[in-house]
Short mmCIF file of C-alpha atoms in Angstrom, two decimals:
data_model
loop_
_atom_site.label_atom_id
_atom_site.label_comp_id
_atom_site.label_asym_id
_atom_site.label_seq_id
_atom_site.Cartn_x
_atom_site.Cartn_y
_atom_site.Cartn_z
CA MET R 1 11.43 41.01 5.64
CA PRO R 2 10.21 43.91 3.45
CA TYR R 3 7.54 42.62 1.09
CA CYS R 4 4.84 44.32 -0.94
CA GLU R 5 1.63 42.30 -1.33
CA VAL R 6 0.74 43.33 -4.87
CA GLY R 7 -2.99 42.68 -4.79
CA LYS R 8 -3.60 44.91 -1.77
CA THR R 9 -2.99 48.16 -3.65
CA GLN R 10 -4.55 47.21 -7.01
CA ASN R 11 -8.04 47.41 -8.46
CA ALA R 12 -10.42 44.48 -8.12
CA VAL R 13 -9.48 42.83 -11.43
CA ASP R 14 -5.71 43.04 -10.93
CA ALA R 15 -6.02 42.15 -7.24
CA ALA R 16 -7.84 38.93 -8.12
CA LEU R 17 -5.10 37.98 -10.61
CA ASN R 18 -2.30 38.85 -8.19
CA ASN R 19 -3.75 37.42 -5.00
CA GLY R 20 -0.84 36.16 -2.91
CA ILE R 21 1.91 37.65 -5.11
CA GLN R 22 4.64 39.24 -2.99
CA ILE R 23 7.45 41.46 -4.24
CA TYR R 24 10.62 41.63 -2.17
CA TYR R 25 12.39 44.99 -1.99
CA ARG R 26 14.98 46.96 -0.02
CA THR R 27 15.31 50.72 0.47
CA TYR R 28 18.56 52.62 0.98
CA GLY R 29 19.38 56.16 2.05
CA HIS R 30 17.07 59.01 2.97
CA GLY R 31 15.95 62.19 1.30
CA PRO R 32 13.18 63.89 -0.66
CA ILE R 33 14.32 62.47 -4.02
CA LYS R 34 12.95 58.98 -4.68
CA VAL R 35 14.51 56.52 -7.15
CA LEU R 36 13.09 53.13 -8.14
CA LEU R 37 15.57 50.63 -9.62
CA ILE R 38 14.17 47.75 -11.71
CA THR R 39 16.59 44.91 -12.45
CA GLY R 40 16.86 42.69 -15.50
CA LEU R 41 16.37 39.04 -16.41
CA ALA R 42 17.48 36.66 -13.65
CA GLY R 43 18.77 39.60 -11.59
CA THR R 44 18.01 40.43 -7.96
CA HIS R 45 17.70 43.73 -6.11
CA ASP R 46 21.40 43.78 -5.26
CA SER R 47 22.36 43.72 -8.96
CA TRP R 48 22.15 47.51 -8.65
CA GLY R 49 24.83 47.60 -5.92
CA PRO R 50 27.16 50.15 -7.59
CA GLN R 51 24.26 52.50 -8.33
CA ILE R 52 22.74 52.11 -4.85
CA ARG R 53 26.04 53.21 -3.31
CA GLY R 54 26.48 56.01 -5.84
CA LEU R 55 22.97 57.43 -5.47
CA ALA R 56 22.04 56.76 -1.85
CA GLY R 57 25.55 57.12 -0.44
CA THR R 58 25.27 53.79 1.38
CA ASP R 59 24.81 50.09 0.69
CA ARG R 60 23.14 49.35 4.03
CA ALA R 61 19.42 48.80 3.70
CA ASN R 62 17.11 50.97 5.78
CA ASP R 63 15.60 47.92 7.49
CA ASP R 64 19.03 46.66 8.54
CA GLU R 65 19.02 46.67 12.34
CA THR R 66 22.79 47.18 12.40
CA MET R 67 22.61 50.33 10.28
CA ALA R 68 24.04 53.40 11.94
CA VAL R 69 21.40 56.10 12.36
CA ASP R 70 23.14 58.93 10.55
CA ARG R 71 20.70 60.27 8.03
CA GLU R 72 22.49 63.57 7.56
CA SER R 73 25.31 61.92 5.58
CA ASP R 74 23.06 60.06 3.12
CA GLY R 75 23.41 61.49 -0.37
CA ALA R 76 26.12 63.92 0.74
CA ASN R 77 28.43 62.75 -2.06
CA ASN R 78 26.21 63.87 -4.92
CA GLU R 79 25.11 67.24 -6.24
CA VAL R 80 21.36 66.78 -5.98
CA GLY R 81 20.85 66.26 -2.25
CA GLY R 82 19.40 63.34 -0.28
CA ILE R 83 18.20 60.37 -2.31
CA GLU R 84 16.18 57.37 -1.15
CA VAL R 85 16.58 54.36 -3.42
CA CYS R 86 14.33 51.29 -3.69
CA SER R 87 15.45 48.15 -5.51
CA LEU R 88 13.27 45.06 -5.97
CA ASP R 89 13.28 41.43 -7.03
CA ASN R 90 10.94 41.03 -10.00
CA ARG R 91 8.40 38.24 -9.82
CA GLY R 92 10.04 34.96 -10.76
CA MET R 93 13.38 35.69 -9.11
CA GLY R 94 15.07 36.09 -5.74
CA ARG R 95 12.74 36.30 -2.75
CA SER R 96 9.71 37.46 -4.71
CA SER R 97 6.85 35.12 -5.62
CA VAL R 98 7.38 32.70 -8.52
CA PRO R 99 4.09 32.10 -10.39
CA ASN R 100 3.95 28.80 -12.28
CA LYS R 101 2.11 30.01 -15.38
CA LYS R 102 3.87 31.81 -18.22
CA SER R 103 0.76 33.94 -18.64
CA ASP R 104 1.48 35.44 -15.21
CA TYR R 105 4.60 37.10 -16.63
CA SER R 106 4.71 40.09 -18.94
CA THR R 107 6.45 43.44 -18.82
CA ARG R 108 3.05 45.07 -18.34
CA ILE R 109 2.21 42.80 -15.37
CA MET R 110 5.62 43.44 -13.81
CA ALA R 111 5.18 47.18 -14.40
CA LYS R 112 1.99 46.96 -12.34
CA ASP R 113 4.01 45.17 -9.64
CA ALA R 114 6.35 48.18 -9.59
CA ILE R 115 3.42 50.62 -9.43
CA ALA R 116 1.97 48.62 -6.52
CA LEU R 117 5.35 48.95 -4.80
CA LEU R 118 5.25 52.75 -5.21
CA ASP R 119 1.82 52.73 -3.58
CA HIS R 120 3.10 50.47 -0.79
CA LEU R 121 6.00 52.86 -0.12
CA GLY R 122 3.74 55.90 -0.29
CA TRP R 123 5.76 57.39 -3.15
CA LYS R 124 3.53 59.54 -5.34
CA LYS R 125 6.31 60.09 -7.89
CA ALA R 126 9.77 58.67 -8.52
CA HIS R 127 12.70 58.63 -10.89
CA VAL R 128 12.48 55.18 -12.53
CA PHE R 129 15.65 53.48 -13.77
CA GLY R 130 15.56 50.05 -15.45
CA HIS R 131 18.26 47.73 -16.79
CA SER R 132 17.71 45.29 -19.68
CA MET R 133 14.36 43.53 -18.99
CA GLY R 134 13.95 46.07 -16.18
CA ALA R 135 14.17 48.85 -18.78
CA MET R 136 11.35 47.19 -20.74
CA ILE R 137 9.31 47.10 -17.53
CA ALA R 138 10.18 50.76 -16.87
CA CYS R 139 8.92 51.68 -20.36
CA LYS R 140 5.57 50.00 -19.70
CA MET R 141 5.37 51.65 -16.29
CA ALA R 142 6.03 55.09 -17.81
CA ALA R 143 3.27 54.52 -20.37
CA LEU R 144 0.81 53.30 -17.71
CA VAL R 145 1.39 56.09 -15.17
CA PRO R 146 3.34 58.92 -16.86
CA ASP R 147 2.12 61.34 -14.18
CA ARG R 148 4.11 59.42 -11.55
CA ILE R 149 7.43 59.44 -13.41
CA LEU R 150 9.96 62.18 -12.61
CA SER R 151 12.54 60.86 -15.08
CA LEU R 152 13.20 57.63 -16.96
CA ALA R 153 16.57 55.90 -17.47
CA LEU R 154 16.71 52.92 -19.82
CA LEU R 155 19.97 51.00 -19.54
CA ASN R 156 20.95 48.32 -22.07
CA VAL R 157 17.39 48.21 -23.36
CA THR R 158 15.84 46.61 -26.45
CA GLY R 159 12.37 46.70 -27.92
CA GLY R 160 11.59 43.07 -27.02
CA GLY R 161 10.76 40.22 -29.38
CA PHE R 162 13.43 39.51 -31.98
CA GLU R 163 15.45 42.43 -30.58
CA CYS R 164 16.17 40.27 -27.52
CA CYS R 165 18.19 37.91 -29.68
CA PRO R 166 21.94 38.44 -29.29
CA LYS R 167 24.25 39.11 -32.20
CA LEU R 168 24.65 35.83 -34.09
CA ASP R 169 28.33 34.90 -34.18
CA ARG R 170 30.56 32.13 -32.85
CA LYS R 171 31.06 33.82 -29.46
CA THR R 172 27.40 34.42 -28.66
CA LEU R 173 26.40 30.99 -29.94
CA SER R 174 28.95 29.47 -27.57
CA ILE R 175 27.60 31.61 -24.71
CA ALA R 176 24.01 30.51 -25.47
CA ILE R 177 24.94 26.80 -25.47
CA ARG R 178 26.92 27.13 -22.23
CA PHE R 179 24.08 29.08 -20.61
CA LEU R 180 21.53 26.35 -21.43
CA LYS R 181 23.87 23.65 -20.12
CA ALA R 182 24.79 25.47 -16.90
CA LYS R 183 23.54 23.47 -13.91
CA THR R 184 25.83 24.62 -11.10
CA PRO R 185 26.76 28.05 -9.68
CA GLU R 186 30.30 27.55 -11.04
CA GLN R 187 29.09 26.86 -14.59
CA ARG R 188 26.58 29.71 -14.44
CA ALA R 189 29.20 32.15 -13.09
CA ALA R 190 31.62 31.35 -15.92
CA VAL R 191 29.05 32.02 -18.64
CA ASP R 192 27.61 35.08 -16.88
CA LEU R 193 30.98 36.81 -17.00
CA ASP R 194 31.17 36.51 -20.79
CA THR R 195 27.55 37.64 -21.03
CA HIS R 196 27.86 40.68 -18.79
CA TYR R 197 31.27 42.19 -19.52
CA SER R 198 33.50 43.06 -22.44
CA GLU R 199 36.43 40.68 -22.91
CA GLU R 200 38.85 43.59 -22.68
CA TYR R 201 37.53 44.47 -19.22
CA LEU R 202 37.68 40.86 -17.95
CA GLU R 203 41.30 40.38 -18.98
CA GLU R 204 42.60 43.54 -17.28
CA PHE R 205 44.81 42.85 -14.26
CA VAL R 206 43.84 44.15 -10.83
CA GLY R 207 46.90 43.44 -8.74
CA SER R 208 48.11 39.91 -9.44
CA ASP R 209 44.79 38.57 -10.80
CA THR R 210 42.61 39.43 -13.77
CA ARG R 211 39.13 40.79 -13.21
CA ARG R 212 37.80 37.51 -14.61
CA VAL R 213 39.34 35.56 -11.72
CA ILE R 214 38.16 38.06 -9.10
CA LEU R 215 34.64 38.41 -10.50
CA TYR R 216 34.28 34.65 -10.98
CA GLN R 217 34.75 34.10 -7.26
CA GLU R 218 32.25 36.86 -6.44
CA TYR R 219 29.69 35.46 -8.89
CA VAL R 220 29.93 31.92 -7.54
CA LYS R 221 29.44 33.27 -4.02
CA GLY R 222 26.48 35.43 -5.07
CA ILE R 223 24.73 32.71 -7.09
CA THR R 224 25.26 30.18 -4.29
CA ALA R 225 23.73 32.61 -1.77
CA SER R 226 20.68 33.56 -3.86
CA GLY R 227 20.25 30.19 -5.58
CA MET R 228 19.82 29.33 -9.24
CA GLN R 229 16.66 30.76 -10.78
CA SER R 230 13.76 28.28 -10.92
CA ASN R 231 12.59 26.97 -14.28
CA HIS R 232 9.18 28.63 -13.82
CA GLY R 233 10.79 31.98 -13.06
CA PHE R 234 13.29 31.83 -15.91
CA GLU R 235 10.77 30.68 -18.51
CA GLY R 236 8.26 33.26 -17.31
CA GLN R 237 10.73 36.16 -17.51
CA ILE R 238 11.99 35.00 -20.92
CA ASN R 239 8.37 34.90 -22.07
CA ALA R 240 7.89 38.46 -20.82
CA CYS R 241 10.92 39.69 -22.78
CA TRP R 242 9.85 37.89 -25.95
CA ARG R 243 6.30 39.26 -25.80
CA HIS R 244 7.37 42.81 -24.94
CA LYS R 245 6.49 45.48 -27.45
CA MET R 246 6.01 49.22 -27.17
CA THR R 247 3.15 50.48 -29.33
CA ARG R 248 3.20 53.86 -31.02
CA ALA R 249 0.55 55.05 -28.57
CA GLU R 250 2.72 54.02 -25.60
CA ILE R 251 5.75 55.75 -27.09
CA ASP R 252 3.65 58.90 -27.53
CA LEU R 253 2.55 58.73 -23.89
CA ILE R 254 6.19 58.69 -22.78
CA ARG R 255 7.16 61.49 -25.16
CA SER R 256 4.33 63.67 -23.89
CA GLY R 257 4.68 62.65 -20.23
CA GLY R 258 6.56 65.77 -19.21
CA PHE R 259 9.75 64.01 -18.03
CA LEU R 260 13.26 63.54 -19.44
CA VAL R 261 14.69 60.21 -20.64
CA SER R 262 18.23 58.83 -20.77
CA VAL R 263 18.99 55.78 -22.92
CA ILE R 264 22.31 54.42 -21.62
CA HIS R 265 24.12 51.56 -23.35
CA GLY R 266 27.42 49.68 -23.58
CA ARG R 267 28.83 49.51 -27.12
CA GLN R 268 30.20 45.97 -26.58
CA ASP R 269 26.87 44.55 -25.32
CA VAL R 270 26.42 41.07 -26.88
CA ILE R 271 22.93 40.60 -25.42
CA ALA R 272 21.10 43.85 -26.14
CA GLN R 273 22.49 45.24 -29.37
CA ILE R 274 23.08 48.98 -29.27
CA ASN R 275 21.33 49.67 -32.60
CA HIS R 276 17.99 48.78 -31.00
CA ALA R 277 18.63 51.20 -28.13
CA ARG R 278 19.55 53.98 -30.54
CA ARG R 279 16.35 53.38 -32.48
CA LEU R 280 14.26 53.58 -29.29
CA ALA R 281 16.00 56.80 -28.26
CA GLU R 282 15.22 58.24 -31.68
CA LYS R 283 11.55 57.32 -31.30
CA LEU R 284 11.47 59.10 -27.94
CA GLN R 285 12.63 62.41 -29.36
CA PRO R 286 12.65 65.17 -28.33
CA VAL R 287 12.79 64.11 -24.65
CA ALA R 288 15.55 61.47 -24.84
CA ARG R 289 19.33 61.65 -24.62
CA MET R 290 21.50 58.81 -25.95
CA VAL R 291 24.51 58.00 -23.74
CA GLU R 292 27.05 55.40 -24.91
CA PHE R 293 29.96 53.91 -23.00
CA HIS R 294 32.70 51.41 -23.76
CA GLY R 295 31.38 48.33 -21.99
CA GLY R 296 29.23 45.24 -22.08
CA HIS R 297 25.72 44.35 -20.95
CA LEU R 298 26.47 45.20 -17.32
CA VAL R 299 27.79 48.63 -18.19
CA THR R 300 26.43 49.65 -14.76
CA HIS R 301 29.25 47.61 -13.18
CA GLU R 302 31.90 48.00 -15.85
CA ARG R 303 31.64 51.80 -16.07
CA THR R 304 30.20 52.56 -12.65
CA GLU R 305 31.41 56.12 -12.19
CA GLU R 306 30.35 57.23 -15.67
CA VAL R 307 26.92 55.58 -15.41
CA ASN R 308 26.29 57.01 -11.94
CA GLN R 309 27.24 60.47 -13.19
CA ALA R 310 24.83 60.11 -16.12
CA LEU R 311 22.02 59.11 -13.73
CA LEU R 312 22.77 62.01 -11.39
CA GLU R 313 22.78 64.40 -14.36
CA LEU R 314 19.34 63.09 -15.33
CA ILE R 315 18.02 63.64 -11.79
CA LYS R 316 19.57 67.10 -11.61
CA ALA R 317 18.18 68.12 -15.02
CA SER R 318 14.74 66.88 -14.00
CA GLU R 319 14.85 68.74 -10.67
CA MET R 320 15.88 71.90 -12.55
CA LYS R 321 13.00 71.44 -15.01
CA MET R 322 15.40 71.48 -17.96
CA SER R 323 13.65 71.70 -21.32
CA PRO R 324 13.81 68.71 -23.70
CA HIS R 325 15.41 71.02 -26.28
CA ASP R 326 18.39 71.54 -23.96
CA TRP R 327 18.45 67.92 -22.77
CA ASN R 328 18.44 65.78 -25.92
CA ASN R 329 21.65 65.31 -27.88
CA PHE R 330 20.26 64.22 -31.24
CA PRO R 331 20.94 66.26 -34.40
CA LYS R 332 18.36 68.99 -34.81
CA LYS R 333 18.27 68.74 -38.61
CA ARG R 334 17.74 65.60 -40.63
CA SER R 335 18.65 65.31 -44.29
CA GLU R 336 20.22 62.66 -46.49
CA ALA R 337 21.76 61.07 -43.42
CA SER R 338 18.23 60.44 -42.15
CA ASN R 339 17.30 58.67 -45.37
CA ARG R 340 20.36 56.47 -45.08
CA THR R 341 19.41 55.70 -41.49
CA THR R 342 15.94 54.62 -42.62
CA VAL R 343 17.41 52.25 -45.23
CA GLU R 344 19.84 50.86 -42.65
CA ARG R 345 16.98 50.36 -40.20
CA GLU R 346 14.91 48.40 -42.70
CA THR R 347 17.95 46.29 -43.61
CA ASN R 348 18.61 45.58 -39.93
CA ILE R 349 15.01 44.46 -39.44
CA ILE R 350 15.32 41.97 -42.31
CA ILE R 351 18.63 40.69 -40.95
CA ALA R 352 17.10 40.40 -37.47
CA LYS R 353 14.22 38.29 -38.78
CA ILE R 354 16.69 35.97 -40.52
CA HIS R 355 18.63 35.91 -37.26
CA VAL R 356 15.51 34.86 -35.30
CA PHE R 357 14.82 32.07 -37.79
CA LEU R 358 18.36 30.75 -37.42
CA VAL R 359 18.18 30.94 -33.62
CA TYR R 360 14.87 29.05 -33.78
CA LEU R 361 16.42 26.30 -35.92
CA ILE R 362 19.39 26.02 -33.56
CA SER R 363 17.10 25.80 -30.52
CA LEU R 364 15.04 23.07 -32.23
CA PHE R 365 18.20 21.13 -33.00
CA MET R 366 19.45 21.46 -29.41
CA THR R 367 16.08 20.40 -28.00
CA ALA R 368 15.90 17.39 -30.33
CA PHE R 369 19.47 16.44 -29.44
CA LYS R 370 18.76 16.74 -25.70
CA TYR R 371 15.64 14.59 -25.75
CA GLY R 372 17.15 12.16 -28.21
CA ARG R 373 20.09 11.57 -25.94
CA SER R 374 17.79 11.16 -22.92
CA SER R 375 15.70 8.59 -24.79
CA LEU R 376 18.77 6.58 -25.79
CA GLN R 377 19.99 6.56 -22.19
CA ARG R 378 16.66 5.15 -21.03
CA LEU R 379 16.86 2.27 -23.51
CA LYS R 380 18.62 -0.69 -21.94
CA PRO R 381 19.89 -3.60 -24.06
CA VAL R 382 17.98 -6.85 -23.44
CA ARG R 383 20.19 -9.82 -22.76
CA VAL R 384 19.11 -13.02 -24.45
CA GLY R 385 20.41 -16.06 -22.65
CA ALA R 386 21.21 -19.37 -24.34
CA SER R 387 18.22 -21.71 -24.53
CA SER R 388 18.47 -24.69 -22.20
CA PRO R 389 18.56 -28.08 -23.89
CA LYS R 390 15.49 -30.14 -23.50
#
């Protein structure tokens, strides 16, 4: 099994903290171009399946003994040449180690896991693509080692903290309640579909069945094979997302890192709201391009061809040393529209804080209800028999 022992490639302080931590990974394809894929919350390395096939030209891992040895064909279907892709399970999920303490999870810590993996693979530099929580990790990684980043793709990203809260409406509230109650692969699969895809996409017919029916079966099979995420892993990764924040200094390090950035997002994403992604892309000017597609949180699956093309364009532009001026697609001049954007941003921040407060109240209510019901179930009525006559 391909594992990276994190502590072996780190300095003394980090090595002591990460002693025994193992990160599971797979590599695909062959070529001089290296791409690291970092998955999101509760995702595993194979969550990137459509992009692995699109970039590497194969979905057979390099350590698969049954893989045909035909390296000449790898990457032949793209315009940039041979690509080797590495995808990993973040700590707390899949086959990677699951630390018990919440303090062992943060986007910075997981970014150092990814850096250790680069060292383990012998990759001096790589194109780094992250989705959702993985995009937060990729941001931290780019700020920690900007000299090792060839390009940065941030898919369905937010800025962490309150920005991780989904849009507050009846649909997302229902999804949140169902997610917390899900105890079986079948229950988890049903809620994951509504979380990951736009409703329009799920209800489209493919042959005689809707995509919802087809994907539901695939999800149940996948969750059953990989297993439900442990409580320690889920709580740790949630903690990492909530504590994530990019400082102005870190943003400046990315902007001055000498690499191009793509911020890619689905407009119908109910988990990571697109306004947060747009704001991050604006902060990363002039090196960032904003790319929007019709799709949900898993826009990588819903709009596979378009997303893969956007990623290949980023790689190609980076290999060609394209200037940020030619790469970014933001307006060059800012006037009254910019002032309106600033007012809208401040209003959105206020609304988001109110949103967080409401989510907090709802979570308190649900927790109280859960424990209250458990307490009542533990209470058993005491039968009082009739006293015997003396």
